[in-house]
Amino acid sequence: MKKQNIRTLSLIVCTLTYLLVGAAVFDSLESEHEVRTLHLLTNMSYMIRSKYNISDDDYQIVETVVTKSAPFGAGNQWKFSGAFYYAITVLTTIGYGHSTPRTVGGKVFTMCYALAGIPLGLVMFQSIGDRVNRASSIVIRCVKRLLKCSSQEASELNLICAVFTLSVLVITGGAAAFSREEGWTYFDSVYYCFITLTTIGFGDMVALQQDNALNRRPDYVVFALVFILFGLAVVAASLNLLVLRFVTMNTEDEKRDEAEALQAAQETVQLEGDVITARGASLVTREHRASLGDVTSVCSCRCASCWPPLPLPGNRRGTSSRSSRHSRRLLSRTDTLETPSPTVEELLTACRPRLSGAAKRGSV
């Protein structure tokens, strides 16, 4: 199995394990509180119906009225300011759910608007995140230059730390403002900022939903919208660096695996019975060496291990032609040897005395 498949399977197993662990932790933390809350609401509804003698149908109508009228506490949700707020939640995929379209035309336009707006928003935040990372790298180099560090280049780890610090500052600063304006606790404000800027957007806590803020407080509306856009850009820059780091590591591992496989494939190349290594050296296989083992060399240099037998007097024409063709083929392969090979003229000059003596003995 390839390493890429093993890596993908490992990621799937880790993700499923992470989900199972998260579900178990949330179950242990929230299940008991949910049971207590449900028991309390059931008792209160029974007391209200008994005290005011309200039937079950009338009580359901009261519940519907209270639920539907809750969003109107912020003012007109579909005037320009409220509609702009809704458009931001669609484009950024936050999706609070505090206001939703009720008409068929509004639902259809929401789907069409999201199809074009979500990719546009992702590209915009990606571009802003790149500019934030570039500005952070400039600041890091300036700080290193002032501190007279040996290396003044902004490393990837420096960028991650800088952008992460900026994200923390944005969340904590925004939490302080929302805590003062909305009347939330500081911890709840931090929770709201984190859920918003990570585009989770549960909708359990939404800004600009009290005291008719959409109509009466335009300055606060502008602050909330700018905070969402700027905070998303900063958090997106931080997340992009982290995701890019993991993606780069995965890509580098895949390229390394492909390079190793290619190198292993090129290490040996089978060519007509001989093995040509990656360095260009020629090795004779066992079969070829066995076929040459029964050949008697006519010279003392034991050249039969490298060269076929030269034609001697009395050999048949077919044998001589096959030997000469085999010799030319082997001579052409000697170009791949790492060390320079002798030429044919040099070999014939060196072996001529022995060849002549062998020819005389054969004639006698």
Short mmCIF file of the C-alpha atoms (twelve columns), coordinates in Angstrom:
data_MODEL
# 
_entry.id   MODEL 
# 
loop_
_atom_site.group_PDB 
_atom_site.id 
_atom_site.type_symbol 
_atom_site.label_atom_id 
_atom_site.label_alt_id 
_atom_site.label_comp_id 
_atom_site.label_asym_id 
_atom_site.label_seq_id 
_atom_site.Cartn_x 
_atom_site.Cartn_y 
_atom_site.Cartn_z 
_atom_site.pdbx_PDB_model_num 
ATOM 1   C CA . MET A 1   0.000   0.000   0.000   1 
ATOM 2   C CA . LYS A 2   1.298   3.422   -0.899  1 
ATOM 3   C CA . LYS A 3   2.303   5.869   1.794   1 
ATOM 4   C CA . GLN A 4   -0.295  8.369   0.561   1 
ATOM 5   C CA . ASN A 5   -3.074  5.842   1.148   1 
ATOM 6   C CA . ILE A 6   -1.726  5.033   4.587   1 
ATOM 7   C CA . ARG A 7   -1.577  8.745   5.406   1 
ATOM 8   C CA . THR A 8   -5.154  9.302   4.229   1 
ATOM 9   C CA . LEU A 9   -6.402  6.326   6.220   1 
ATOM 10  C CA . SER A 10  -4.562  7.601   9.291   1 
ATOM 11  C CA . LEU A 11  -6.192  11.021  8.924   1 
ATOM 12  C CA . ILE A 12  -9.651  9.427   8.658   1 
ATOM 13  C CA . VAL A 13  -9.051  7.309   11.749  1 
ATOM 14  C CA . CYS A 14  -7.696  10.283  13.709  1 
ATOM 15  C CA . THR A 15  -10.666 12.462  12.709  1 
ATOM 16  C CA . LEU A 16  -13.215 9.814   13.680  1 
ATOM 17  C CA . THR A 17  -11.415 9.248   16.975  1 
ATOM 18  C CA . TYR A 18  -11.385 12.997  17.606  1 
ATOM 19  C CA . LEU A 19  -15.129 13.154  16.938  1 
ATOM 20  C CA . LEU A 20  -15.835 10.263  19.276  1 
ATOM 21  C CA . VAL A 21  -13.752 11.803  22.051  1 
ATOM 22  C CA . GLY A 22  -15.478 15.176  21.559  1 
ATOM 23  C CA . ALA A 23  -18.919 13.580  21.676  1 
ATOM 24  C CA . ALA A 24  -18.053 11.782  24.907  1 
ATOM 25  C CA . VAL A 25  -16.736 14.974  26.533  1 
ATOM 26  C CA . PHE A 26  -19.763 17.056  25.454  1 
ATOM 27  C CA . ASP A 27  -22.065 14.327  26.721  1 
ATOM 28  C CA . SER A 28  -20.451 14.361  30.143  1 
ATOM 29  C CA . LEU A 29  -20.436 18.180  30.349  1 
ATOM 30  C CA . GLU A 30  -23.858 19.117  28.960  1 
ATOM 31  C CA . SER A 31  -26.171 16.164  29.424  1 
ATOM 32  C CA . GLU A 32  -26.891 16.705  33.100  1 
ATOM 33  C CA . HIS A 33  -27.476 20.444  32.651  1 
ATOM 34  C CA . GLU A 34  -29.882 19.722  29.803  1 
ATOM 35  C CA . VAL A 35  -31.933 17.388  31.992  1 
ATOM 36  C CA . ARG A 36  -32.136 19.950  34.803  1 
ATOM 37  C CA . THR A 37  -33.148 22.736  32.396  1 
ATOM 38  C CA . LEU A 38  -35.859 20.618  30.791  1 
ATOM 39  C CA . HIS A 39  -37.244 19.665  34.196  1 
ATOM 40  C CA . LEU A 40  -37.296 23.315  35.276  1 
ATOM 41  C CA . LEU A 41  -39.048 24.516  32.078  1 
ATOM 42  C CA . THR A 42  -41.649 21.755  32.359  1 
ATOM 43  C CA . ASN A 43  -42.496 22.731  35.931  1 
ATOM 44  C CA . MET A 44  -42.709 26.436  35.050  1 
ATOM 45  C CA . SER A 45  -45.024 25.836  32.089  1 
ATOM 46  C CA . TYR A 46  -47.281 23.681  34.273  1 
ATOM 47  C CA . MET A 47  -47.405 26.396  36.932  1 
ATOM 48  C CA . ILE A 48  -48.267 29.109  34.365  1 
ATOM 49  C CA . ARG A 49  -51.055 27.065  32.789  1 
ATOM 50  C CA . SER A 50  -52.457 26.177  36.171  1 
ATOM 51  C CA . LYS A 51  -52.276 29.729  37.526  1 
ATOM 52  C CA . TYR A 52  -53.871 31.450  34.532  1 
ATOM 53  C CA . ASN A 53  -56.011 28.511  33.425  1 
ATOM 54  C CA . ILE A 54  -54.463 28.389  29.936  1 
ATOM 55  C CA . SER A 55  -55.163 25.465  27.691  1 
ATOM 56  C CA . ASP A 56  -52.418 23.583  25.922  1 
ATOM 57  C CA . ASP A 57  -53.315 25.076  22.532  1 
ATOM 58  C CA . ASP A 58  -53.288 28.626  23.894  1 
ATOM 59  C CA . TYR A 59  -49.985 28.001  25.615  1 
ATOM 60  C CA . GLN A 60  -48.428 26.841  22.322  1 
ATOM 61  C CA . ILE A 61  -49.689 30.029  20.685  1 
ATOM 62  C CA . VAL A 62  -48.039 32.088  23.417  1 
ATOM 63  C CA . GLU A 63  -44.767 30.204  22.908  1 
ATOM 64  C CA . THR A 64  -44.903 30.880  19.158  1 
ATOM 65  C CA . VAL A 65  -45.578 34.574  19.680  1 
ATOM 66  C CA . VAL A 66  -42.679 34.934  22.094  1 
ATOM 67  C CA . THR A 67  -40.306 33.044  19.821  1 
ATOM 68  C CA . LYS A 68  -41.266 34.935  16.673  1 
ATOM 69  C CA . SER A 69  -41.142 38.345  18.324  1 
ATOM 70  C CA . ALA A 70  -37.656 37.872  19.787  1 
ATOM 71  C CA . PRO A 71  -35.746 39.046  16.660  1 
ATOM 72  C CA . PHE A 72  -37.746 42.276  16.527  1 
ATOM 73  C CA . GLY A 73  -36.053 43.463  19.694  1 
ATOM 74  C CA . ALA A 74  -33.148 44.599  17.509  1 
ATOM 75  C CA . GLY A 75  -35.383 46.731  15.280  1 
ATOM 76  C CA . ASN A 76  -36.267 46.162  11.662  1 
ATOM 77  C CA . GLN A 77  -34.164 43.176  10.604  1 
ATOM 78  C CA . TRP A 78  -34.724 43.721  6.884   1 
ATOM 79  C CA . LYS A 79  -34.010 47.399  6.538   1 
ATOM 80  C CA . PHE A 80  -30.688 48.275  4.950   1 
ATOM 81  C CA . SER A 81  -28.545 47.958  8.101   1 
ATOM 82  C CA . GLY A 82  -30.171 44.681  9.141   1 
ATOM 83  C CA . ALA A 83  -30.083 43.345  5.580   1 
ATOM 84  C CA . PHE A 84  -26.385 44.238  5.322   1 
ATOM 85  C CA . TYR A 85  -25.778 42.374  8.570   1 
ATOM 86  C CA . TYR A 86  -27.616 39.358  7.143   1 
ATOM 87  C CA . ALA A 87  -25.635 39.543  3.879   1 
ATOM 88  C CA . ILE A 88  -22.383 39.461  5.871   1 
ATOM 89  C CA . THR A 89  -23.485 36.352  7.754   1 
ATOM 90  C CA . VAL A 90  -24.302 34.662  4.435   1 
ATOM 91  C CA . LEU A 91  -21.114 35.653  2.627   1 
ATOM 92  C CA . THR A 92  -18.852 34.734  5.558   1 
ATOM 93  C CA . THR A 93  -20.778 31.469  6.225   1 
ATOM 94  C CA . ILE A 94  -21.324 32.503  9.867   1 
ATOM 95  C CA . GLY A 95  -25.076 31.926  9.608   1 
ATOM 96  C CA . TYR A 96  -26.285 33.019  13.038  1 
ATOM 97  C CA . GLY A 97  -29.897 32.230  12.222  1 
ATOM 98  C CA . HIS A 98  -31.122 35.300  14.112  1 
ATOM 99  C CA . SER A 99  -32.953 36.419  10.975  1 
ATOM 100 C CA . THR A 100 -33.962 34.177  8.086   1 
ATOM 101 C CA . PRO A 101 -35.925 34.887  4.906   1 
ATOM 102 C CA . ARG A 102 -39.603 34.030  5.008   1 
ATOM 103 C CA . THR A 103 -40.617 34.619  1.410   1 
ATOM 104 C CA . VAL A 104 -39.930 32.295  -1.502  1 
ATOM 105 C CA . GLY A 105 -38.104 35.036  -3.371  1 
ATOM 106 C CA . GLY A 106 -35.875 35.734  -0.366  1 
ATOM 107 C CA . LYS A 107 -34.957 32.053  -0.028  1 
ATOM 108 C CA . VAL A 108 -34.202 31.679  -3.736  1 
ATOM 109 C CA . PHE A 109 -32.089 34.841  -3.768  1 
ATOM 110 C CA . THR A 110 -30.245 33.662  -0.634  1 
ATOM 111 C CA . MET A 111 -29.178 30.460  -2.407  1 
ATOM 112 C CA . CYS A 112 -28.079 32.293  -5.555  1 
ATOM 113 C CA . TYR A 113 -26.378 34.995  -3.492  1 
ATOM 114 C CA . ALA A 114 -24.465 32.384  -1.479  1 
ATOM 115 C CA . LEU A 115 -23.293 30.486  -4.578  1 
ATOM 116 C CA . ALA A 116 -21.487 33.545  -5.906  1 
ATOM 117 C CA . GLY A 117 -20.758 35.295  -2.610  1 
ATOM 118 C CA . ILE A 118 -19.098 32.519  -0.614  1 
ATOM 119 C CA . PRO A 119 -16.265 31.896  -3.135  1 
ATOM 120 C CA . LEU A 120 -15.826 35.658  -3.498  1 
ATOM 121 C CA . GLY A 121 -15.579 36.049  0.256   1 
ATOM 122 C CA . LEU A 122 -13.092 33.192  0.577   1 
ATOM 123 C CA . VAL A 123 -10.857 34.700  -2.110  1 
ATOM 124 C CA . MET A 124 -11.078 38.144  -0.506  1 
ATOM 125 C CA . PHE A 125 -10.197 36.882  2.966   1 
ATOM 126 C CA . GLN A 126 -7.387  34.790  1.482   1 
ATOM 127 C CA . SER A 127 -5.952  37.875  -0.216  1 
ATOM 128 C CA . ILE A 128 -6.286  39.990  2.922   1 
ATOM 129 C CA . GLY A 129 -4.681  37.206  4.933   1 
ATOM 130 C CA . ASP A 130 -1.715  37.172  2.553   1 
ATOM 131 C CA . ARG A 131 -1.324  40.955  2.966   1 
ATOM 132 C CA . VAL A 132 -1.491  40.562  6.745   1 
ATOM 133 C CA . ASN A 133 1.184   37.873  6.609   1 
ATOM 134 C CA . ARG A 134 3.358   40.085  4.388   1 
ATOM 135 C CA . ALA A 135 2.991   43.013  6.785   1 
ATOM 136 C CA . SER A 136 3.753   40.716  9.719   1 
ATOM 137 C CA . SER A 137 6.935   39.497  8.016   1 
ATOM 138 C CA . ILE A 138 8.065   43.116  7.501   1 
ATOM 139 C CA . VAL A 139 7.447   43.903  11.174  1 
ATOM 140 C CA . ILE A 140 9.301   40.754  12.240  1 
ATOM 141 C CA . ARG A 141 12.328  41.681  10.124  1 
ATOM 142 C CA . CYS A 142 12.354  45.201  11.569  1 
ATOM 143 C CA . VAL A 143 12.188  43.843  15.115  1 
ATOM 144 C CA . LYS A 144 14.997  41.385  14.442  1 
ATOM 145 C CA . ARG A 145 17.067  44.162  12.901  1 
ATOM 146 C CA . LEU A 146 16.575  46.311  15.993  1 
ATOM 147 C CA . LEU A 147 17.461  43.402  18.256  1 
ATOM 148 C CA . LYS A 148 20.509  42.651  16.056  1 
ATOM 149 C CA . CYS A 149 19.637  39.006  15.611  1 
ATOM 150 C CA . SER A 150 21.940  36.794  13.584  1 
ATOM 151 C CA . SER A 151 19.146  35.814  11.182  1 
ATOM 152 C CA . GLN A 152 16.880  38.686  10.190  1 
ATOM 153 C CA . GLU A 153 14.563  36.694  7.916   1 
ATOM 154 C CA . ALA A 154 10.986  35.993  9.043   1 
ATOM 155 C CA . SER A 155 10.591  32.255  9.338   1 
ATOM 156 C CA . GLU A 156 7.311   30.411  9.048   1 
ATOM 157 C CA . LEU A 157 7.249   29.820  12.797  1 
ATOM 158 C CA . ASN A 158 7.717   33.549  13.419  1 
ATOM 159 C CA . LEU A 159 4.777   34.347  11.122  1 
ATOM 160 C CA . ILE A 160 2.542   31.799  12.853  1 
ATOM 161 C CA . CYS A 161 3.366   33.205  16.278  1 
ATOM 162 C CA . ALA A 162 2.865   36.809  15.138  1 
ATOM 163 C CA . VAL A 163 -0.479  36.227  13.415  1 
ATOM 164 C CA . PHE A 164 -1.703  34.047  16.272  1 
ATOM 165 C CA . THR A 165 -0.840  36.822  18.728  1 
ATOM 166 C CA . LEU A 166 -2.686  39.341  16.557  1 
ATOM 167 C CA . SER A 167 -5.733  37.061  16.464  1 
ATOM 168 C CA . VAL A 168 -5.723  36.788  20.256  1 
ATOM 169 C CA . LEU A 169 -5.526  40.570  20.565  1 
ATOM 170 C CA . VAL A 170 -8.450  41.034  18.167  1 
ATOM 171 C CA . ILE A 171 -10.617 38.531  20.049  1 
ATOM 172 C CA . THR A 172 -9.810  39.893  23.512  1 
ATOM 173 C CA . GLY A 173 -10.213 43.516  22.411  1 
ATOM 174 C CA . GLY A 174 -13.527 42.844  20.698  1 
ATOM 175 C CA . ALA A 175 -14.726 40.880  23.713  1 
ATOM 176 C CA . ALA A 176 -14.120 43.888  25.952  1 
ATOM 177 C CA . ALA A 177 -16.210 46.116  23.650  1 
ATOM 178 C CA . PHE A 178 -19.086 43.644  23.319  1 
ATOM 179 C CA . SER A 179 -19.102 42.991  27.057  1 
ATOM 180 C CA . ARG A 180 -19.627 46.687  27.682  1 
ATOM 181 C CA . GLU A 181 -22.209 47.264  24.930  1 
ATOM 182 C CA . GLU A 182 -24.240 44.051  25.218  1 
ATOM 183 C CA . GLY A 183 -24.071 43.551  28.973  1 
ATOM 184 C CA . TRP A 184 -22.514 40.097  28.642  1 
ATOM 185 C CA . THR A 185 -19.857 38.691  30.915  1 
ATOM 186 C CA . TYR A 186 -16.332 38.925  29.572  1 
ATOM 187 C CA . PHE A 187 -16.095 35.159  29.172  1 
ATOM 188 C CA . ASP A 188 -19.336 35.065  27.172  1 
ATOM 189 C CA . SER A 189 -18.018 37.907  24.998  1 
ATOM 190 C CA . VAL A 190 -14.802 35.988  24.304  1 
ATOM 191 C CA . TYR A 191 -16.923 32.963  23.453  1 
ATOM 192 C CA . TYR A 192 -19.053 35.043  21.060  1 
ATOM 193 C CA . CYS A 193 -15.989 36.534  19.320  1 
ATOM 194 C CA . PHE A 194 -14.360 33.129  18.899  1 
ATOM 195 C CA . ILE A 195 -17.528 31.466  17.564  1 
ATOM 196 C CA . THR A 196 -18.059 34.379  15.177  1 
ATOM 197 C CA . LEU A 197 -14.513 34.731  13.822  1 
ATOM 198 C CA . THR A 198 -14.135 31.003  13.268  1 
ATOM 199 C CA . THR A 199 -17.438 31.132  11.294  1 
ATOM 200 C CA . ILE A 200 -19.041 28.497  13.542  1 
ATOM 201 C CA . GLY A 201 -21.929 30.867  14.263  1 
ATOM 202 C CA . PHE A 202 -24.203 28.947  16.617  1 
ATOM 203 C CA . GLY A 203 -26.524 31.922  16.982  1 
ATOM 204 C CA . ASP A 204 -27.049 31.493  20.717  1 
ATOM 205 C CA . MET A 205 -25.379 34.873  21.234  1 
ATOM 206 C CA . VAL A 206 -25.733 37.547  18.555  1 
ATOM 207 C CA . ALA A 207 -24.736 41.186  18.778  1 
ATOM 208 C CA . LEU A 208 -27.069 44.072  17.796  1 
ATOM 209 C CA . GLN A 209 -30.173 42.236  18.958  1 
ATOM 210 C CA . GLN A 210 -31.203 44.419  21.923  1 
ATOM 211 C CA . ASP A 211 -32.722 47.857  22.492  1 
ATOM 212 C CA . ASN A 212 -33.472 48.456  18.817  1 
ATOM 213 C CA . ALA A 213 -29.714 48.770  18.166  1 
ATOM 214 C CA . LEU A 214 -30.004 48.408  14.382  1 
ATOM 215 C CA . ASN A 215 -32.007 51.608  14.134  1 
ATOM 216 C CA . ARG A 216 -30.777 53.714  17.057  1 
ATOM 217 C CA . ARG A 217 -27.025 53.012  17.212  1 
ATOM 218 C CA . PRO A 218 -25.395 53.295  13.795  1 
ATOM 219 C CA . ASP A 219 -21.915 53.722  15.318  1 
ATOM 220 C CA . TYR A 220 -22.196 50.431  17.164  1 
ATOM 221 C CA . VAL A 221 -23.523 48.760  14.003  1 
ATOM 222 C CA . VAL A 222 -20.489 49.985  12.047  1 
ATOM 223 C CA . PHE A 223 -18.123 48.777  14.781  1 
ATOM 224 C CA . ALA A 224 -19.710 45.307  14.873  1 
ATOM 225 C CA . LEU A 225 -19.577 44.886  11.102  1 
ATOM 226 C CA . VAL A 226 -15.970 46.153  10.806  1 
ATOM 227 C CA . PHE A 227 -14.951 43.897  13.677  1 
ATOM 228 C CA . ILE A 228 -16.439 40.868  11.927  1 
ATOM 229 C CA . LEU A 229 -14.757 41.610  8.593   1 
ATOM 230 C CA . PHE A 230 -11.346 42.566  10.000  1 
ATOM 231 C CA . GLY A 231 -11.358 39.777  12.580  1 
ATOM 232 C CA . LEU A 232 -12.234 37.204  9.939   1 
ATOM 233 C CA . ALA A 233 -9.304  38.391  7.810   1 
ATOM 234 C CA . VAL A 234 -6.863  38.104  10.721  1 
ATOM 235 C CA . VAL A 235 -8.125  34.723  11.894  1 
ATOM 236 C CA . ALA A 236 -8.177  33.505  8.295   1 
ATOM 237 C CA . ALA A 237 -4.520  34.515  7.950   1 
ATOM 238 C CA . SER A 238 -3.641  32.528  11.063  1 
ATOM 239 C CA . LEU A 239 -5.614  29.470  9.999   1 
ATOM 240 C CA . ASN A 240 -4.205  29.675  6.471   1 
ATOM 241 C CA . LEU A 241 -0.659  29.520  7.821   1 
ATOM 242 C CA . LEU A 242 -1.456  26.493  9.946   1 
ATOM 243 C CA . VAL A 243 -3.336  24.690  7.180   1 
ATOM 244 C CA . LEU A 244 -0.678  25.640  4.627   1 
ATOM 245 C CA . ARG A 245 1.997   24.205  6.895   1 
ATOM 246 C CA . PHE A 246 0.250   20.843  7.133   1 
ATOM 247 C CA . VAL A 247 -0.573  20.808  3.422   1 
ATOM 248 C CA . THR A 248 3.051   21.629  2.581   1 
ATOM 249 C CA . MET A 249 4.271   18.816  4.805   1 
ATOM 250 C CA . ASN A 250 1.863   16.401  3.127   1 
ATOM 251 C CA . THR A 251 2.902   17.571  -0.352  1 
ATOM 252 C CA . GLU A 252 6.583   17.285  0.508   1 
ATOM 253 C CA . ASP A 253 6.065   13.734  1.793   1 
ATOM 254 C CA . GLU A 254 4.216   12.777  -1.384  1 
ATOM 255 C CA . LYS A 255 6.934   14.268  -3.586  1 
ATOM 256 C CA . ARG A 256 9.601   12.485  -1.553  1 
ATOM 257 C CA . ASP A 257 7.768   9.174   -1.933  1 
ATOM 258 C CA . GLU A 258 7.439   9.686   -5.686  1 
ATOM 259 C CA . ALA A 259 11.125  10.587  -5.977  1 
ATOM 260 C CA . GLU A 260 12.141  7.481   -4.028  1 
ATOM 261 C CA . ALA A 261 9.930   5.290   -6.198  1 
ATOM 262 C CA . LEU A 262 11.343  6.843   -9.370  1 
ATOM 263 C CA . GLN A 263 14.897  6.414   -8.128  1 
ATOM 264 C CA . ALA A 264 14.230  2.780   -7.258  1 
ATOM 265 C CA . ALA A 265 12.781  2.208   -10.710 1 
ATOM 266 C CA . GLN A 266 15.815  3.811   -12.389 1 
ATOM 267 C CA . GLU A 267 18.336  2.041   -10.151 1 
ATOM 268 C CA . THR A 268 18.503  -0.990  -12.464 1 
ATOM 269 C CA . VAL A 269 17.385  -1.275  -16.068 1 
ATOM 270 C CA . GLN A 270 17.275  -4.696  -17.758 1 
ATOM 271 C CA . LEU A 271 18.705  -4.527  -21.292 1 
ATOM 272 C CA . GLU A 272 19.080  -7.662  -23.433 1 
ATOM 273 C CA . GLY A 273 20.397  -9.884  -20.657 1 
ATOM 274 C CA . ASP A 274 22.675  -7.266  -19.077 1 
ATOM 275 C CA . VAL A 275 21.844  -5.085  -16.087 1 
ATOM 276 C CA . ILE A 276 22.726  -1.433  -16.553 1 
ATOM 277 C CA . THR A 277 22.939  0.308   -13.185 1 
ATOM 278 C CA . ALA A 278 21.982  3.943   -12.565 1 
ATOM 279 C CA . ARG A 279 25.672  4.909   -12.651 1 
ATOM 280 C CA . GLY A 280 26.079  3.492   -16.118 1 
ATOM 281 C CA . ALA A 281 28.133  0.398   -15.143 1 
ATOM 282 C CA . SER A 282 27.410  -2.785  -17.058 1 
ATOM 283 C CA . LEU A 283 26.943  -6.028  -15.114 1 
ATOM 284 C CA . VAL A 284 26.674  -9.456  -16.754 1 
ATOM 285 C CA . THR A 285 23.828  -11.613 -15.501 1 
ATOM 286 C CA . ARG A 286 24.305  -15.135 -14.227 1 
ATOM 287 C CA . GLU A 287 22.796  -16.680 -17.362 1 
ATOM 288 C CA . HIS A 288 25.060  -14.682 -19.647 1 
ATOM 289 C CA . ARG A 289 28.100  -15.468 -17.512 1 
ATOM 290 C CA . ALA A 290 27.211  -19.168 -17.580 1 
ATOM 291 C CA . SER A 291 26.921  -19.125 -21.355 1 
ATOM 292 C CA . LEU A 292 30.412  -17.639 -21.579 1 
ATOM 293 C CA . GLY A 293 31.947  -19.962 -18.971 1 
ATOM 294 C CA . ASP A 294 32.576  -22.863 -21.383 1 
ATOM 295 C CA . VAL A 295 34.476  -20.698 -23.880 1 
ATOM 296 C CA . THR A 296 38.282  -21.096 -23.890 1 
ATOM 297 C CA . SER A 297 40.185  -17.869 -24.280 1 
ATOM 298 C CA . VAL A 298 43.023  -17.745 -26.772 1 
ATOM 299 C CA . CYS A 299 45.006  -15.256 -24.693 1 
ATOM 300 C CA . SER A 300 46.232  -15.132 -21.120 1 
ATOM 301 C CA . CYS A 301 44.310  -11.919 -20.272 1 
ATOM 302 C CA . ARG A 302 41.107  -13.948 -19.594 1 
ATOM 303 C CA . CYS A 303 39.166  -11.635 -21.882 1 
ATOM 304 C CA . ALA A 304 36.474  -14.275 -22.329 1 
ATOM 305 C CA . SER A 305 34.780  -12.886 -19.216 1 
ATOM 306 C CA . CYS A 306 34.225  -9.626  -21.076 1 
ATOM 307 C CA . TRP A 307 34.540  -10.502 -24.782 1 
ATOM 308 C CA . PRO A 308 33.160  -13.324 -26.934 1 
ATOM 309 C CA . PRO A 309 35.647  -15.739 -28.600 1 
ATOM 310 C CA . LEU A 310 37.354  -14.373 -31.679 1 
ATOM 311 C CA . PRO A 311 36.854  -16.430 -34.852 1 
ATOM 312 C CA . LEU A 312 39.612  -19.040 -35.346 1 
ATOM 313 C CA . PRO A 313 40.508  -20.946 -38.473 1 
ATOM 314 C CA . GLY A 314 38.154  -23.788 -39.079 1 
ATOM 315 C CA . ASN A 315 35.121  -22.153 -37.511 1 
ATOM 316 C CA . ARG A 316 31.909  -22.230 -39.458 1 
ATOM 317 C CA . ARG A 317 30.756  -19.040 -41.176 1 
ATOM 318 C CA . GLY A 318 27.564  -18.938 -39.223 1 
ATOM 319 C CA . THR A 319 29.377  -19.202 -35.912 1 
ATOM 320 C CA . SER A 320 31.842  -16.512 -36.969 1 
ATOM 321 C CA . SER A 321 29.068  -14.144 -38.070 1 
ATOM 322 C CA . ARG A 322 27.112  -14.692 -34.864 1 
ATOM 323 C CA . SER A 323 30.224  -14.145 -32.797 1 
ATOM 324 C CA . SER A 324 31.100  -10.987 -34.692 1 
ATOM 325 C CA . ARG A 325 27.572  -9.644  -34.269 1 
ATOM 326 C CA . HIS A 326 27.666  -10.517 -30.568 1 
ATOM 327 C CA . SER A 327 31.070  -8.853  -30.292 1 
ATOM 328 C CA . ARG A 328 29.816  -5.653  -31.892 1 
ATOM 329 C CA . ARG A 329 26.808  -5.634  -29.580 1 
ATOM 330 C CA . LEU A 330 28.958  -6.066  -26.503 1 
ATOM 331 C CA . LEU A 331 31.447  -3.505  -27.772 1 
ATOM 332 C CA . SER A 332 28.626  -0.997  -28.128 1 
ATOM 333 C CA . ARG A 333 27.671  -1.599  -24.484 1 
ATOM 334 C CA . THR A 334 31.117  -0.844  -23.155 1 
ATOM 335 C CA . ASP A 335 30.346  2.868   -23.618 1 
ATOM 336 C CA . THR A 336 28.314  2.739   -20.399 1 
ATOM 337 C CA . LEU A 337 31.261  1.640   -18.225 1 
ATOM 338 C CA . GLU A 338 32.469  4.142   -15.656 1 
ATOM 339 C CA . THR A 339 36.146  3.465   -16.489 1 
ATOM 340 C CA . PRO A 340 37.399  4.083   -20.050 1 
ATOM 341 C CA . SER A 341 37.452  0.858   -22.095 1 
ATOM 342 C CA . PRO A 342 40.259  -0.077  -24.549 1 
ATOM 343 C CA . THR A 343 39.554  0.237   -28.221 1 
ATOM 344 C CA . VAL A 344 39.391  -2.703  -30.603 1 
ATOM 345 C CA . GLU A 345 42.739  -1.792  -32.208 1 
ATOM 346 C CA . GLU A 346 44.441  -1.757  -28.788 1 
ATOM 347 C CA . LEU A 347 43.006  -5.170  -27.899 1 
ATOM 348 C CA . LEU A 348 44.032  -6.676  -31.250 1 
ATOM 349 C CA . THR A 349 47.548  -5.236  -30.943 1 
ATOM 350 C CA . ALA A 350 47.925  -6.684  -27.443 1 
ATOM 351 C CA . CYS A 351 46.608  -10.125 -28.426 1 
ATOM 352 C CA . ARG A 352 48.210  -10.423 -31.903 1 
ATOM 353 C CA . PRO A 353 51.337  -12.410 -30.740 1 
ATOM 354 C CA . ARG A 354 49.246  -14.951 -28.888 1 
ATOM 355 C CA . LEU A 355 46.726  -15.194 -31.728 1 
ATOM 356 C CA . SER A 356 49.482  -15.886 -34.254 1 
ATOM 357 C CA . GLY A 357 50.998  -18.591 -32.027 1 
ATOM 358 C CA . ALA A 358 47.639  -20.203 -31.559 1 
ATOM 359 C CA . ALA A 359 47.039  -20.154 -35.312 1 
ATOM 360 C CA . LYS A 360 50.374  -21.861 -35.974 1 
ATOM 361 C CA . ARG A 361 49.678  -24.579 -33.447 1 
ATOM 362 C CA . GLY A 362 46.303  -25.109 -35.036 1 
ATOM 363 C CA . SER A 363 47.782  -25.439 -38.503 1 
ATOM 364 C CA . VAL A 364 50.329  -27.975 -37.289 1 
# 
